[in-house]
Amino acid sequence: MLRKPHYIAFGLLALVGLILLSLPESAANRVKLTLTGLFLPLFGFTESTQSVARRAGNSVVPRDDLVRELEQLRAEKQKLEFNLAQTQEAVRENDRLRQFAGFPARQPWKLKPARVIARDPANWWRTAFIDVGSKDGVRVDMPVITPEGLAGRVSAVSTARSQVVLLGDQNCRVAALVKETAENGIVVPYVSDPAIVTLTYLSRGTPAKVGQAIVTSGLELKPGHQVLSSGLGGVFPRGIRIGEIVDVRNVGFGLYQEARVKLAVNLNALDQVWVVAQ
Amino acid sequence: MNRIENISILLAAWLAVAFEVAFNGFRDWFGAQIGLLPALMVYVALSASWPGVVLLALVGGLMHDSFSANPLGITTIALAVVGLLMRAQRDLVLRTQIYAQVMMGFIASAAVPACVVLVLTNTHHPVPLTWRLVGQVMVMAVGGAVVTPLVFLAFKWLGRWFIYQPLPESHYRDSRQIKRTRN
C-alpha cells in the first residue's frame, strides 16, 4: 500500500504539474524554449557529425563523377540564368502594370534558410524545431516552406531556435484554393494519414459565366488538381503549393465538398527549410 | 539514494529525450516514435529510491514537454502517476526476471501516453481519439517492452563500474581447518 513518502512525493509532483499546466501560454513557451537550451550540446554534436560525414563522403567521390556533375550544373545554371532574365522582365512588366492600375507594388519574399534540429517526441502533434530564432529576424506566424511547397508556420520563437507547427497539425490551418477552379477552402488535418490533409468548406460549384447561377453538379474538382495557399487570413502568402487533390466527396448533407489533398512536402524527411519574412 | 544514482538518472533522462527528438527511424518505419522515458521509469521505480522517481518524473517530463506541443507539465504528471504506482507495488514484482521487466515496460509505455491523452482531452488542446492513435500507443507499448530489459542491463553494467560490489561469500574459515601434524 502507499506509504507516507509516496503521498508526499505524489502531492509535490501533482502540485508542480498543476502549476505548470496553469501557466499562461506565453510564459510556458518561454520556459519550454529555455529548457531546450539543455540540448544545445546535442544539436552541436549532430551538426558537427553530419558535417564530418558529409566531408568524408565528399572525399571519396571519384573525380570523374565530380567533373560530370560540374558540367551538368554549369548547363543548368545557364538555363536558369535565361529563365531569370525572362522572369525579371515579367516582374518589371507586372510592376509597371500594377503602377498604371494603381495597385501597390508587391514586396519580394525575404527567405531565411534553416535546418530542422528536433521533432516533436509526442506522436499526436506535428511540430519541429529549427535552428533560427529572433536574432535572425524570425517572428511568430512566419510561413515555413521548402522548394516542394508549404511546410508550416512558426509558432514560438527564442533567441536562437524556433518551433514550427507543421501542416496536418490541429494548430496549423491554411486558407487555400484549387488552382484550376479557384475554389476556396481551408486545409485542416486528416487524422488517418499524416501525408494527407483535408481541404474543406469547398462550395459545391462555381458560376459557369459571370451572373449565372452556381453550378451544383460538383464536377469541377478532380484528382490531380493543384492546391495552393490563397493568401486569405494574412499568415501565408498567396500561391505557395500545398499539394494535389486525391479525391472529393460531398459532406454536411451535401452543403459543401471536402477534398483529400496529398501534401507536396514529405514532412517526415524535412531537413532544410526556408522561413519567409514577408 | 546516492549521488551517482541521481546523476545517472538525470543523464539517462537527457539521453532518452535526445533520442526521441533527434532519431526519426522508428517514426518512419512504424509510424510512431518510441518513448524511452516510461522504460526508464520502470527501472527507477523498481530499483531506485522514491526521490529518484520524483526526479525522473519532474526533469524527464519537463524536458520531454519542452520539445512538444503538449502543455508543459503534462508528461510529468503521467510519469509520476505510473512511477509512484509501480514504486508502491514493487515488492510484488519479480524485478530481476526478464519477463517481469518486459511486462512492466509494456504497461508503463502504454499507460504514460494514455494518461497524457486523457489529461489532454480535458484541456483546450484535445487530441482526436482515432484508431491511428490506438495503433501508435500499441507501437509505443511494444517498443517500451523491448527497451525496458535493455535499460535494466545498461544500469547493471553502470552499477558494476561505479558501485562497490559485495564480496562473494565463501565457506572457507581458517579457524575451522584441521591442522594435520605428524604427532
XYZ file of C-alpha atoms in Angstrom:
461
model
C 0.000 0.000 0.000
C 1.012 3.631 -0.311
C 3.286 4.758 2.447
C 3.798 8.317 3.631
C 6.783 9.299 1.394
C 4.762 8.287 -1.649
C 1.906 10.558 -0.646
C 4.313 13.466 -0.185
C 6.091 12.763 -3.485
C 2.884 12.419 -5.442
C 1.399 15.537 -3.846
C 4.546 17.501 -4.674
C 4.596 16.361 -8.287
C 0.861 16.924 -8.751
C 1.275 20.444 -7.377
C 4.215 21.220 -9.683
C 2.333 19.714 -12.654
C -0.778 21.766 -11.945
C 1.225 24.979 -11.531
C 2.965 24.340 -14.855
C -0.295 23.467 -16.595
C -1.882 26.688 -15.389
C 0.954 28.884 -16.704
C -0.084 31.363 -19.426
C 0.834 30.130 -22.902
C 3.485 32.804 -23.495
C 5.217 32.014 -20.177
C 5.018 28.256 -20.831
C 6.553 28.760 -24.291
C 9.404 30.786 -22.780
C 10.092 28.049 -20.208
C 9.956 25.388 -22.936
C 12.366 27.213 -25.225
C 14.730 27.805 -22.291
C 14.672 24.113 -21.413
C 15.544 23.166 -24.988
C 18.825 25.009 -24.364
C 19.880 21.996 -22.274
C 20.147 20.102 -25.553
C 22.491 22.551 -27.298
C 25.418 20.091 -26.992
C 23.281 17.506 -28.780
C 22.445 19.883 -31.629
C 26.083 20.903 -31.902
C 27.222 17.293 -31.866
C 24.645 16.303 -34.515
C 25.624 19.239 -36.732
C 29.362 18.523 -36.473
C 28.831 14.776 -37.002
C 26.784 15.426 -40.128
C 29.382 17.888 -41.354
C 32.209 15.374 -40.804
C 30.160 12.641 -42.520
C 29.472 14.965 -45.478
C 33.158 15.851 -45.786
C 34.151 12.195 -45.514
C 31.569 11.291 -48.171
C 32.800 14.086 -50.470
C 36.406 12.982 -50.170
C 35.682 9.529 -51.596
C 33.601 10.654 -54.616
C 35.501 9.837 -57.848
C 36.869 12.832 -59.756
C 35.061 11.797 -62.969
C 31.708 11.974 -61.160
C 32.528 15.419 -59.807
C 33.523 16.697 -63.256
C 30.338 15.249 -64.799
C 28.199 16.840 -62.080
C 30.023 20.154 -62.525
C 29.229 20.150 -66.244
C 25.579 19.364 -65.556
C 25.383 22.167 -63.004
C 27.001 24.623 -65.443
C 24.390 23.740 -68.094
C 21.607 24.041 -65.529
C 22.971 27.398 -64.329
C 22.944 28.800 -67.868
C 19.361 27.616 -68.339
C 18.331 29.191 -65.035
C 20.058 32.460 -65.980
C 17.904 32.624 -69.146
C 14.796 31.880 -67.075
C 15.815 34.522 -64.530
C 16.236 37.153 -67.252
C 12.758 36.314 -68.602
C 11.245 36.356 -65.125
C 12.873 39.664 -64.245
C 11.413 41.182 -67.412
C 7.977 39.780 -66.484
C 8.323 41.194 -62.962
C 9.243 44.635 -64.329
C 6.252 44.482 -66.688
C 3.991 43.373 -63.814
C 5.256 46.241 -61.627
C 4.601 48.778 -64.435
C 1.070 47.426 -64.982
C 0.361 47.442 -61.222
C 1.577 51.039 -61.120
C -0.749 52.001 -64.014
C -3.667 50.219 -62.354
C -2.893 51.897 -59.028
C -2.174 48.649 -57.172
C 0.561 48.715 -54.509
C 3.871 47.151 -55.531
C 4.307 43.509 -54.486
C 7.060 43.013 -51.917
C 9.551 40.239 -52.700
C 9.958 37.492 -50.102
C 12.981 37.511 -47.822
C 13.981 33.891 -47.302
C 15.934 32.737 -44.275
C 17.470 29.244 -44.537
C 17.088 26.966 -41.522
C 17.770 23.385 -40.530
C 15.358 21.115 -38.658
C 17.120 20.129 -35.425
C 14.426 18.271 -33.462
C 10.992 16.708 -33.889
C 8.055 16.554 -31.516
C 8.501 13.441 -29.340
C 4.722 13.127 -28.878
C 3.137 11.202 -31.736
C -0.121 13.170 -31.792
C 1.443 16.562 -32.563
C 3.332 17.605 -35.668
C 5.868 20.206 -34.703
C 9.590 20.630 -35.246
C 12.393 22.885 -34.056
C 14.577 24.896 -36.427
C 17.955 26.482 -35.753
C 16.998 30.130 -36.379
C 15.345 32.490 -33.931
C 14.616 36.112 -33.127
C 18.269 37.111 -33.627
C 17.854 36.025 -37.265
C 14.673 38.091 -37.676
C 12.229 35.192 -37.263
C 8.821 36.090 -35.813
C 5.757 34.093 -34.773
C 3.406 33.135 -37.660
C 6.043 33.416 -40.381
C 5.472 30.743 -43.057
C 7.989 27.922 -43.415
C 8.483 26.479 -46.900
C 10.650 24.075 -48.874
C 11.275 24.045 -52.641
C 8.429 21.465 -52.896
C 5.846 23.629 -51.112
C 4.425 24.809 -47.807
C 5.653 23.052 -44.629
C 4.045 25.046 -41.792
C 4.360 28.222 -39.747
C 6.476 29.437 -36.849
C 4.585 29.050 -33.558
C 7.157 30.089 -30.927
C 10.489 31.882 -31.122
C 13.513 32.090 -28.834
C 16.803 33.839 -29.489
C 18.419 31.031 -31.464
C 15.653 28.449 -32.054
C 12.033 28.412 -33.186
C 9.193 25.953 -33.006
C 7.362 25.248 -36.257
C 3.876 23.795 -36.340
C 3.660 21.650 -39.467
C 0.827 21.165 -41.938
C -1.503 18.456 -40.726
C -1.313 19.568 -37.093
C -4.513 20.775 -35.461
C -2.943 24.167 -34.810
C -1.968 24.768 -38.449
C -4.950 25.645 -40.652
C -4.345 27.266 -44.008
C -6.674 29.194 -46.288
C -6.223 27.509 -49.664
C -7.604 27.470 -53.194
C -7.698 24.985 -56.022
C -5.546 26.351 -58.849
C -7.692 25.013 -61.705
C -11.100 26.120 -60.358
C -10.230 28.942 -57.941
C -12.395 27.232 -55.284
C -11.560 28.481 -51.789
C -11.381 26.254 -48.740
C -9.496 25.610 -45.525
C -6.790 22.991 -45.060
C -7.379 21.003 -41.860
C -5.711 17.796 -40.561
C -6.682 14.364 -41.873
C -6.348 12.098 -38.839
C -5.805 8.728 -40.549
C -2.785 9.575 -42.696
C -0.027 12.091 -41.899
C 0.846 12.563 -45.583
C -2.667 13.809 -46.370
C -4.694 16.856 -45.290
C -8.336 17.729 -45.869
C -9.399 20.742 -47.904
C -12.805 21.533 -46.510
C -15.652 24.066 -46.862
C -15.416 23.974 -50.637
C -18.600 25.165 -52.331
C -20.394 22.610 -54.474
C -19.762 24.542 -57.688
C -18.729 27.826 -59.268
C -20.568 30.149 -61.653
C -20.051 28.931 -65.228
C -20.294 32.504 -66.510
C -20.499 35.884 -64.824
C -24.004 36.422 -63.489
C -25.054 32.801 -63.970
C -26.369 30.679 -61.097
C -23.998 28.404 -59.174
C -23.499 25.058 -60.880
C -24.204 22.419 -58.246
C -23.011 19.322 -60.084
C -19.765 19.317 -58.129
C -17.813 18.199 -61.176
C -15.195 20.914 -61.107
C -12.814 19.371 -58.604
C -10.854 16.387 -59.859
C -7.980 14.274 -58.559
C -4.687 15.816 -59.596
C -5.825 19.431 -59.270
C -3.234 21.618 -57.557
C -3.961 23.190 -54.158
C -2.213 26.477 -53.312
C -2.336 28.885 -50.400
C -4.944 31.565 -51.115
C -3.407 34.403 -49.108
C -6.633 34.901 -47.159
C -6.060 35.259 -43.438
C -2.802 37.130 -43.862
C -0.392 34.496 -42.496
C 0.556 32.578 -45.645
C 1.283 34.461 -48.886
C -0.767 33.559 -51.946
C 0.413 30.909 -54.376
C 2.548 28.548 -52.254
C 1.998 24.946 -53.308
C 0.313 22.726 -50.708
C -0.376 19.538 -52.644
C -2.746 17.877 -55.092
C -6.261 16.554 -54.727
C -6.617 12.793 -54.217
C -10.428 12.567 -54.111
C -13.508 14.678 -53.461
C -16.742 13.966 -51.587
C -19.867 15.802 -50.500
C -20.248 16.461 -46.761
C -22.547 18.431 -44.466
C -25.665 16.808 -46.002
C -24.426 17.866 -49.436
C -23.980 21.507 -48.488
C -20.290 21.613 -49.329
C -17.443 19.463 -50.577
C -14.325 18.138 -48.980
C -11.176 17.042 -50.813
C -8.347 14.900 -49.541
C -5.055 16.515 -50.527
C -1.714 14.716 -50.747
C 0.926 17.057 -49.349
C 3.659 18.206 -51.738
C 6.235 18.186 -48.937
C 7.340 14.976 -47.245
C 7.169 16.231 -43.674
C 8.871 13.110 -42.281
C 12.010 13.821 -44.284
C 12.137 17.532 -43.504
C 15.718 18.747 -43.132
C 16.438 22.076 -44.827
C 13.605 24.642 -44.791
C 13.166 28.361 -45.531
C 11.420 30.875 -43.302
C 9.543 33.509 -45.326
C 9.838 37.039 -43.953
C 7.204 38.926 -45.919
C 19.880 7.445 -2.668
C 23.458 8.155 -3.675
C 24.778 10.890 -5.875
C 25.849 8.532 -8.663
C 22.301 7.215 -8.887
C 20.900 10.763 -9.202
C 23.382 11.769 -11.861
C 22.873 8.576 -13.857
C 19.063 9.009 -13.769
C 19.351 12.616 -14.988
C 21.849 11.661 -17.677
C 19.689 8.760 -18.836
C 16.621 11.060 -18.988
C 18.581 13.577 -21.058
C 19.750 10.842 -23.434
C 16.233 9.394 -23.668
C 14.724 12.747 -24.649
C 17.622 13.460 -27.027
C 16.989 10.123 -28.729
C 13.253 10.797 -29.022
C 13.669 14.223 -30.629
C 16.666 13.512 -32.839
C 16.160 9.941 -34.077
C 13.313 9.550 -36.546
C 13.882 5.956 -37.616
C 11.010 4.442 -35.631
C 8.666 7.234 -36.720
C 9.492 6.475 -40.374
C 9.355 2.670 -40.017
C 6.413 2.148 -37.646
C 4.538 5.450 -37.803
C 5.196 6.262 -34.146
C 8.146 7.371 -32.047
C 9.065 5.012 -29.217
C 9.250 6.619 -25.769
C 12.233 5.713 -23.601
C 11.173 7.644 -20.501
C 8.491 5.096 -19.424
C 11.050 2.263 -19.696
C 13.479 4.307 -17.638
C 10.720 4.993 -15.107
C 10.132 1.242 -14.730
C 13.795 0.755 -13.825
C 13.850 3.713 -11.441
C 10.546 2.753 -9.753
C 11.618 -0.871 -9.253
C 15.273 -0.371 -8.394
C 15.939 3.139 -7.140
C 14.652 5.143 -4.198
C 11.452 7.206 -4.362
C 13.238 10.601 -4.727
C 14.648 9.090 -7.929
C 11.090 8.602 -9.186
C 10.274 12.234 -8.359
C 13.462 13.435 -10.037
C 12.857 11.469 -13.228
C 9.176 12.428 -13.444
C 9.970 16.098 -12.962
C 13.094 16.522 -15.068
C 12.257 13.915 -17.740
C 8.692 15.171 -18.081
C 9.756 18.803 -18.402
C 12.466 18.037 -20.944
C 10.009 15.912 -22.960
C 7.326 18.610 -22.940
C 9.789 21.347 -23.848
C 10.153 19.806 -27.327
C 6.481 19.023 -27.670
C 3.262 20.901 -28.315
C 1.932 19.225 -25.142
C 1.115 21.683 -22.352
C 4.133 21.985 -20.042
C 3.950 19.570 -17.095
C 1.534 17.042 -18.584
C 4.179 14.327 -19.062
C 5.454 14.997 -15.533
C 2.020 14.101 -14.159
C 1.726 10.961 -16.328
C 5.229 9.730 -15.406
C 4.601 10.486 -11.733
C 1.341 8.512 -11.646
C 2.924 5.466 -13.334
C 6.212 5.676 -11.416
C 4.706 6.101 -7.974
C 2.157 3.324 -8.501
C 4.936 0.963 -9.570
C 7.170 2.074 -6.733
C 4.360 1.433 -4.225
C 3.816 -2.105 -5.545
C 7.420 -3.023 -6.239
C 7.590 -5.709 -3.541
C 5.097 -7.712 -5.607
C 7.141 -7.535 -8.833
C 9.915 -10.009 -9.631
C 12.074 -7.236 -10.955
C 15.116 -9.338 -11.751
C 13.141 -11.564 -14.134
C 13.154 -10.513 -17.787
C 9.500 -11.370 -18.398
C 8.504 -9.130 -15.470
C 10.614 -6.301 -16.898
C 9.027 -6.779 -20.333
C 5.505 -6.757 -18.909
C 6.129 -3.721 -16.721
C 7.723 -1.921 -19.690
C 4.683 -2.728 -21.826
C 2.251 -1.496 -19.177
C 4.198 1.692 -18.411
C 4.771 2.551 -22.090
C 1.054 2.190 -22.792
C -0.066 3.916 -19.586
C 2.053 7.076 -19.917
C 0.733 8.155 -23.378
C -2.777 7.058 -22.358
C -2.564 9.291 -19.256
C -1.281 12.203 -21.351
C -4.122 11.801 -23.896
C -6.634 11.527 -21.057
C -5.415 14.778 -19.484
C -5.247 16.457 -22.924
C -8.926 15.678 -23.550
C -9.698 17.854 -20.527
C -7.612 20.802 -21.731
C -8.138 23.137 -24.674
C -5.684 21.016 -26.713
C -7.740 17.808 -27.102
C -6.321 15.027 -29.252
C -8.739 13.263 -31.654
C -9.244 9.689 -30.421
C -8.726 7.559 -33.544
C -7.617 4.029 -34.419
C -4.356 5.537 -35.631
C -3.750 6.872 -32.112
C -4.516 3.413 -30.652
C -2.013 1.896 -33.099
C 0.615 4.459 -32.109
C 0.107 3.695 -28.397
C 0.479 -0.040 -29.154
C 3.740 0.595 -31.052
C 4.989 2.634 -28.095
C 3.962 -0.120 -25.672
C 5.725 -2.853 -27.646
C 8.790 -0.655 -28.098
C 8.848 0.078 -24.373
C 8.516 -3.632 -23.582
C 11.595 -4.382 -25.706
C 13.628 -1.485 -24.351
C 12.952 -1.996 -20.615
C 15.196 -5.096 -20.126
C 17.926 -3.241 -22.030
C 17.623 -0.329 -19.579
C 17.982 -2.766 -16.649
C 21.023 -4.287 -18.349
C 22.598 -0.879 -19.002
C 22.183 0.193 -15.371
C 23.549 -3.172 -14.201
C 26.729 -2.534 -16.207
C 26.885 1.010 -14.900
C 26.498 -0.303 -11.346
C 29.466 -2.629 -11.839
C 31.690 0.319 -12.720
C 30.607 2.838 -10.099
C 29.190 0.945 -7.107
C 31.137 -1.265 -4.719
C 30.227 -4.875 -5.345
C 29.585 -7.222 -2.353
C 32.363 -9.719 -1.787
C 31.426 -13.278 -2.750
C 30.668 -15.379 0.312
C 32.943 -18.327 0.963
C 32.541 -21.260 3.306
C 36.275 -21.301 3.951
C 37.192 -20.475 7.546
C 40.813 -20.532 8.551
C 39.931 -21.306 12.183
C 37.945 -24.403 11.237
C 40.688 -26.138 9.257
C 42.000 -29.396 10.734
C 45.622 -28.984 11.412
C 47.408 -32.124 10.357
C 50.694 -32.859 12.023
C 52.962 -35.856 12.259
C 52.416 -36.135 16.029
